[in-house]
Tab-separated table of C-alpha atoms in Angstrom:
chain	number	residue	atom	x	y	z
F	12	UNK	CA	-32.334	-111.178	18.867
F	13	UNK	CA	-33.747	-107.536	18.043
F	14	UNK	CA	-35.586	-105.697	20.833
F	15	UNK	CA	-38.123	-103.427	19.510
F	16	UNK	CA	-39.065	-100.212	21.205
F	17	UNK	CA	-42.019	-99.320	21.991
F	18	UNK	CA	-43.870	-96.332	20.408
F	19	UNK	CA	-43.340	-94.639	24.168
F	20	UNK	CA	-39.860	-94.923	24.556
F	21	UNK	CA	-39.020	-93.911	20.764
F	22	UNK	CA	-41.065	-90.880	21.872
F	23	UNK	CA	-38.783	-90.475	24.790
F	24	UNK	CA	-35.478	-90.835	23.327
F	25	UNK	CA	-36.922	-88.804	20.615
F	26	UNK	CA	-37.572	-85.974	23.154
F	27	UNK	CA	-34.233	-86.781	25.213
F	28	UNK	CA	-32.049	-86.057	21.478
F	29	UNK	CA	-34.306	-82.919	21.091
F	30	UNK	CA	-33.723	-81.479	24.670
F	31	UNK	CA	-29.897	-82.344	24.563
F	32	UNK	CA	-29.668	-80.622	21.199
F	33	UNK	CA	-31.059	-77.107	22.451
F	34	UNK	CA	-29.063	-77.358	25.889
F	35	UNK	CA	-25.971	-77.303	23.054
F	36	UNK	CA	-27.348	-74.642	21.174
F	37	UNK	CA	-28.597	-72.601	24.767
F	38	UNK	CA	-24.831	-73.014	25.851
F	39	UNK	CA	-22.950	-71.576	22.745
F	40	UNK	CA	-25.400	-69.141	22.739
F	41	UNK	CA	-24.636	-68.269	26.209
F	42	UNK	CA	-20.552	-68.279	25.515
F	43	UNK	CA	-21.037	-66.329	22.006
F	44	UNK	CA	-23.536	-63.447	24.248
F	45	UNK	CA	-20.454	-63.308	26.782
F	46	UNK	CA	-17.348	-62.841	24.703
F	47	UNK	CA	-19.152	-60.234	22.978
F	48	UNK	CA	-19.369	-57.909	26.334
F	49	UNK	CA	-15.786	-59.280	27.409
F	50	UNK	CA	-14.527	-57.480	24.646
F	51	UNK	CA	-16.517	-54.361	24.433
F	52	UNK	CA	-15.337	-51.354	25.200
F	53	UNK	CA	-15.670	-49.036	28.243
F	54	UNK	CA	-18.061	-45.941	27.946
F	55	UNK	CA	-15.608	-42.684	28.476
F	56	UNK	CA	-17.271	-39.007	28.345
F	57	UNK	CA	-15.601	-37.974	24.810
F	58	UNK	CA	-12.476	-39.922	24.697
F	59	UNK	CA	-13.116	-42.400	22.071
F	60	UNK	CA	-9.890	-41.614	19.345
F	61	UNK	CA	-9.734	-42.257	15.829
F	62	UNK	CA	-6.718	-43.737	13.431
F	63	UNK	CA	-6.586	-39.573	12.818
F	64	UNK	CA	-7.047	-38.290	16.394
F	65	UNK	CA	-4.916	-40.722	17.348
F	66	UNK	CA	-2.168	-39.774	14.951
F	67	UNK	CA	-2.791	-36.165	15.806
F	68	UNK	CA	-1.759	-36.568	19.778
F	69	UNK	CA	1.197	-38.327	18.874
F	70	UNK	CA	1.967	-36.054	16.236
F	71	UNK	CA	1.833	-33.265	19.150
F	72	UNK	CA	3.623	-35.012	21.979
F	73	UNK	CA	6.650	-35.913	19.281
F	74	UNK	CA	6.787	-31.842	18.424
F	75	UNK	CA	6.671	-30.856	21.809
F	76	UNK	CA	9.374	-33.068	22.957
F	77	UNK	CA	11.773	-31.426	19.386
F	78	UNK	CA	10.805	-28.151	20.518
F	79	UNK	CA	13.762	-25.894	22.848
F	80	UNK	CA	12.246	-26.256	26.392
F	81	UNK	CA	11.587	-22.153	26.074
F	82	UNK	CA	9.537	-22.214	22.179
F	83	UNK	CA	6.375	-22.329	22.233
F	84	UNK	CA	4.788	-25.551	20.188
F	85	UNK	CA	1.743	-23.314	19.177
F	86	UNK	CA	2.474	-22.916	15.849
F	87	UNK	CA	2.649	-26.866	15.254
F	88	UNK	CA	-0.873	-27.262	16.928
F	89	UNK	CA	-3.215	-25.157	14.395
F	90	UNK	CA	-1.956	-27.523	11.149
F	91	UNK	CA	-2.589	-30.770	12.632
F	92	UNK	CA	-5.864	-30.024	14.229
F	93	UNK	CA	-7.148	-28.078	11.155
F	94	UNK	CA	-8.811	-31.186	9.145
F	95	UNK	CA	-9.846	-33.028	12.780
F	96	UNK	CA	-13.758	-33.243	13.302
F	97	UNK	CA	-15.375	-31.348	16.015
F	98	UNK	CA	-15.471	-34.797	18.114
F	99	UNK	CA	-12.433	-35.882	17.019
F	100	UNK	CA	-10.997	-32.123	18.392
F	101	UNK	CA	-12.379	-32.208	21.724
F	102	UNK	CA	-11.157	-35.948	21.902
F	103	UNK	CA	-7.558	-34.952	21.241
F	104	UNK	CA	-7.891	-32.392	24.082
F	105	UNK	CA	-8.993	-34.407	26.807
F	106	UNK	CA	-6.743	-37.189	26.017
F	107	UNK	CA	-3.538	-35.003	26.105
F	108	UNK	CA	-4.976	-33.825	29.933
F	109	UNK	CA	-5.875	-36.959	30.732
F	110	UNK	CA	-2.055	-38.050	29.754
F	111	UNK	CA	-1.220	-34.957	32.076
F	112	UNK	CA	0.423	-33.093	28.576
F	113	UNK	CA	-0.681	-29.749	30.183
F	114	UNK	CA	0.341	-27.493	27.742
F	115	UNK	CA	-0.608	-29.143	24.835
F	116	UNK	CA	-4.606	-29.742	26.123
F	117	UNK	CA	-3.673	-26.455	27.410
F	118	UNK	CA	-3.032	-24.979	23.384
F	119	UNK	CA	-5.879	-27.561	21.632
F	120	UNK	CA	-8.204	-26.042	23.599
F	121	UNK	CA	-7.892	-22.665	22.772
F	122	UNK	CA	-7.939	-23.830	18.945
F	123	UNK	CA	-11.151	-25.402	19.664
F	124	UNK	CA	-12.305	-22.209	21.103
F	125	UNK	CA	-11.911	-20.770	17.864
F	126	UNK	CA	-14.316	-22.980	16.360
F	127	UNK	CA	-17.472	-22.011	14.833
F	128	UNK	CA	-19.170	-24.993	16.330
F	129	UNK	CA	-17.651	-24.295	19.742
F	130	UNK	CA	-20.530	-24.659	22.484
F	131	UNK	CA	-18.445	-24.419	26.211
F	132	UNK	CA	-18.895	-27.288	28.290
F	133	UNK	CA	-18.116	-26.732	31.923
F	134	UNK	CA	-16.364	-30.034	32.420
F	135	UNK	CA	-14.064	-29.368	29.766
F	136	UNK	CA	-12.564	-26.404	32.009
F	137	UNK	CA	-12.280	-29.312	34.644
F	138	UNK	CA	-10.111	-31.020	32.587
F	139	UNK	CA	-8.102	-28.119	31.179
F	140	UNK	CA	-8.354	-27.108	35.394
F	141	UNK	CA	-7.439	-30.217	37.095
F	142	UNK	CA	-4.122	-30.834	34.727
F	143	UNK	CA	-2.610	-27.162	34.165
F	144	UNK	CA	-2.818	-27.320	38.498
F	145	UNK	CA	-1.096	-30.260	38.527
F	146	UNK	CA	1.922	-29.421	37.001
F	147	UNK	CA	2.027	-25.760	39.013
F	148	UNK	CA	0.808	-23.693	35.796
F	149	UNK	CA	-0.479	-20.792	37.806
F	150	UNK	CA	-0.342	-18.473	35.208
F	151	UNK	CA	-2.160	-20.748	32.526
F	152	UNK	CA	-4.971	-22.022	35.225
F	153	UNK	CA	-5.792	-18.060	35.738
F	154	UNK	CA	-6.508	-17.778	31.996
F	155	UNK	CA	-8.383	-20.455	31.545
F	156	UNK	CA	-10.524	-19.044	34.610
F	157	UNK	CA	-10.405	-15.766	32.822
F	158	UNK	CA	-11.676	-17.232	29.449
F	159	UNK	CA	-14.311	-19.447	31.798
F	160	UNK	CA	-15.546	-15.544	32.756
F	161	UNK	CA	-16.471	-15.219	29.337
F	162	UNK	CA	-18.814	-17.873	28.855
F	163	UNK	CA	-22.349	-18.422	28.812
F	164	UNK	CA	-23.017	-21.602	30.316
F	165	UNK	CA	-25.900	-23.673	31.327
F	166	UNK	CA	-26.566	-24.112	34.731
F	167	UNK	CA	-24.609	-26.810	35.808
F	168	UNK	CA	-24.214	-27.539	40.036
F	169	UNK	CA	-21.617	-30.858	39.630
F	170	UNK	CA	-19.827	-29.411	37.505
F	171	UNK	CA	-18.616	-26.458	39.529
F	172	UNK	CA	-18.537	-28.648	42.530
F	173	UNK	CA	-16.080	-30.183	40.802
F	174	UNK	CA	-14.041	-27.321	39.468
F	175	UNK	CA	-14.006	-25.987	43.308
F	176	UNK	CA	-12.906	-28.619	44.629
F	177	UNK	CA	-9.675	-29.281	41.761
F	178	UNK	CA	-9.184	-25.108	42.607
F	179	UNK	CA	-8.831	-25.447	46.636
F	180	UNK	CA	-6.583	-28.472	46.476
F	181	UNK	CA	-4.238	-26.577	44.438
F	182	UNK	CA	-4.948	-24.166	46.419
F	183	UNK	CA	-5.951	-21.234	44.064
F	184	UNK	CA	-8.607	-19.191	46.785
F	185	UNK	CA	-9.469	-16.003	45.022
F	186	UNK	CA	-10.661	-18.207	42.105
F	187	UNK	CA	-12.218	-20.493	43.549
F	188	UNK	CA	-14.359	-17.510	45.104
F	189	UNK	CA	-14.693	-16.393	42.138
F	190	UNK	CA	-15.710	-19.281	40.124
F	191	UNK	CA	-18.319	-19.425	43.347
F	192	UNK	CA	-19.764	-16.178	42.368
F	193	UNK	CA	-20.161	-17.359	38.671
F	194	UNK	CA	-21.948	-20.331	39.742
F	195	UNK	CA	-24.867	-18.599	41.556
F	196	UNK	CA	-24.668	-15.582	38.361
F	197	UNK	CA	-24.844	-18.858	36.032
F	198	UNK	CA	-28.137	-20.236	38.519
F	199	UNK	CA	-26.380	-23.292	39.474
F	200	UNK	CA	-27.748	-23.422	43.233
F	201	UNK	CA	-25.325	-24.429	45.810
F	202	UNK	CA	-25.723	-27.719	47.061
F	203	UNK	CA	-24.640	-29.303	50.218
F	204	UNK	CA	-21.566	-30.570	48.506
F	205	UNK	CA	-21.175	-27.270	47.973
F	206	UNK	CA	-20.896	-25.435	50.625
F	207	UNK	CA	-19.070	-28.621	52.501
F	208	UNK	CA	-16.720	-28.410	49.521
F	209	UNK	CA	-16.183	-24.771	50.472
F	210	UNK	CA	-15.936	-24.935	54.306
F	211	UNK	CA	-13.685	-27.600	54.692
F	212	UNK	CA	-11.258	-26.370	51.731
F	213	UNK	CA	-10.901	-23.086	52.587
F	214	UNK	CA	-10.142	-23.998	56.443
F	215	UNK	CA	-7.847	-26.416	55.412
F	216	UNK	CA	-6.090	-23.489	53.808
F	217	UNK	CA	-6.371	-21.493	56.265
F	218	UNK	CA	-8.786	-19.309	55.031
F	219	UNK	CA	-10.960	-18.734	58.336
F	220	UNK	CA	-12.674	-15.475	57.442
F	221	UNK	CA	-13.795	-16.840	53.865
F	222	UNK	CA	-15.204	-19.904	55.510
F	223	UNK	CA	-16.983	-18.318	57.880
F	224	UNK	CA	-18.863	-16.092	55.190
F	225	UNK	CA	-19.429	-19.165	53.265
F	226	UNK	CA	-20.853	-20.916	56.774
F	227	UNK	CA	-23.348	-17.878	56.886
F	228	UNK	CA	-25.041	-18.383	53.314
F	229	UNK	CA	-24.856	-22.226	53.924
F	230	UNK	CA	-26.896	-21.227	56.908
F	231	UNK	CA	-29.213	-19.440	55.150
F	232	UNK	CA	-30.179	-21.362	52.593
F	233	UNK	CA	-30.465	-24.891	54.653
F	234	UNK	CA	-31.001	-23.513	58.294
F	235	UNK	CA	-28.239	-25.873	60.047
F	236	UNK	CA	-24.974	-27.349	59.183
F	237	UNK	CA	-25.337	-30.516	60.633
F	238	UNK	CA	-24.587	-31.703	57.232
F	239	UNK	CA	-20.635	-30.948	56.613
F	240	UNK	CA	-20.294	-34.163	59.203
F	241	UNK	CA	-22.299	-36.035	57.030
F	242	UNK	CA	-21.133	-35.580	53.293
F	243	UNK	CA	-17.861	-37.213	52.493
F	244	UNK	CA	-16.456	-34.495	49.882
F	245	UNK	CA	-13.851	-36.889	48.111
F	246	UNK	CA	-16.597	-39.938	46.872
F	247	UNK	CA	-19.696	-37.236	46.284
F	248	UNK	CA	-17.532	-35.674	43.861
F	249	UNK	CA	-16.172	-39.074	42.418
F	250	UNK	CA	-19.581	-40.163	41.874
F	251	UNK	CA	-21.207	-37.019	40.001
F	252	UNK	CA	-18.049	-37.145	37.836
């Protein structure tokens, strides 16, 4: 015996096969929406590498490690730069520091330097900074400082909060003094970080005369230094990075 439906319930099945259908298609767009930002990439400040920058670094690193401990690599560094792109260039640099290859970054960067395009970037000196300190290149961190000198940069407060900071934990204190006086020539103000940067670095060095000087200007320009309790030096630099 055949049951007929009613016009109602047609409607309703109808409606049920329609809403099931776009729950299916709402889903695997859902899934397709989610694998796409699974797989994408992180943002990092100039560090994306092409098939040729790529090529370049390991180029580099394989020279460096033929070359007597005492020759210089230099010569090797000019050729395979030469037909890199300006972004491709400064991505080459700050992946060598970032792989802590010192002297390499150390050598690409003054290539780039002799760039017609070159514009200086204060966090690129960070880089260059933060990884000739770390492997004890005293001589190469003063001339990058010296070359930093040289520069006309914009004014640029986190920046040199952070190049402080990398300077006192290596413990470099005339340059960090110095760089201090180029950051007010350059009109980026002292912040709290700062002078809490400052303080606390130069005290930890031993430095009690220095930080006392830097106390009085700290002073001056914020009346009290309730403050250094208050700023945590290690994540207010992590976070303006």
């Amino acid at each position: 015996m055949s049951i007929l439906l009613s016009p109602a319930c047609s409607s309703l099945r109808l409606h049920q096969i329609r809403y099931g259908a776009h729950r299916r298609i709402a889903a695997a767009m859902t899934i397709t929406m989610r694998d796409r930002g699974k797989n994408r990439k992180p943002t990092q400040r100039g560090r994306y590498l092409s098939t040729e920058a790529i090529q370049a670094v390991q180029s580099l690193k394989r020279a460096a490690r033929r070359s007597a401990p005492s020759a210089s690599t230099a010569a090797t560094v000019e050729p395979k730069l030469r037909r890199l792109l300006k972004t491709d260039m400064v991505a080459v640099f700050r992946e060598l520091a970032a792989q802590g290859e010192a002297l390499l970054a150390f050598q690409v960067f003054e290539e780039i330097r002799k760039e017609h395009w070159y514009k200086p970037r204060l966090l690129w000196y960070v880089d260059l900074v933060t990884v000739l300190a770390s492997k004890g290149l005293r001589i190469e961190v003063d001339r990058a400082c010296s070359y930093l000198k040289k520069e006309q940069l914009e004014p640029d407060t986190e920046g040199f909060n952070l190049l402080l900071k990398e300077l006192l934990d290596a413990g470099f204190t005339q340059l960090t003094m110095d760089c201090f006086r180029l950051m007010k020539l350059w009109d980026s103000d002292p912040d709290r970080i700062t002078y809490t940067t400052l303080i606390k670095g130069l005290e930890s060095l031993g430095k009690m005369e220095l930080s006392a000087g830097i106390r009085l200007e700290a002073e001056n320009d914020y009346g009290s230094l309730d403050f250094l309790d208050e700023v945590e030096i290690d994540e207010a630099c992590r976070s303006s990075s």
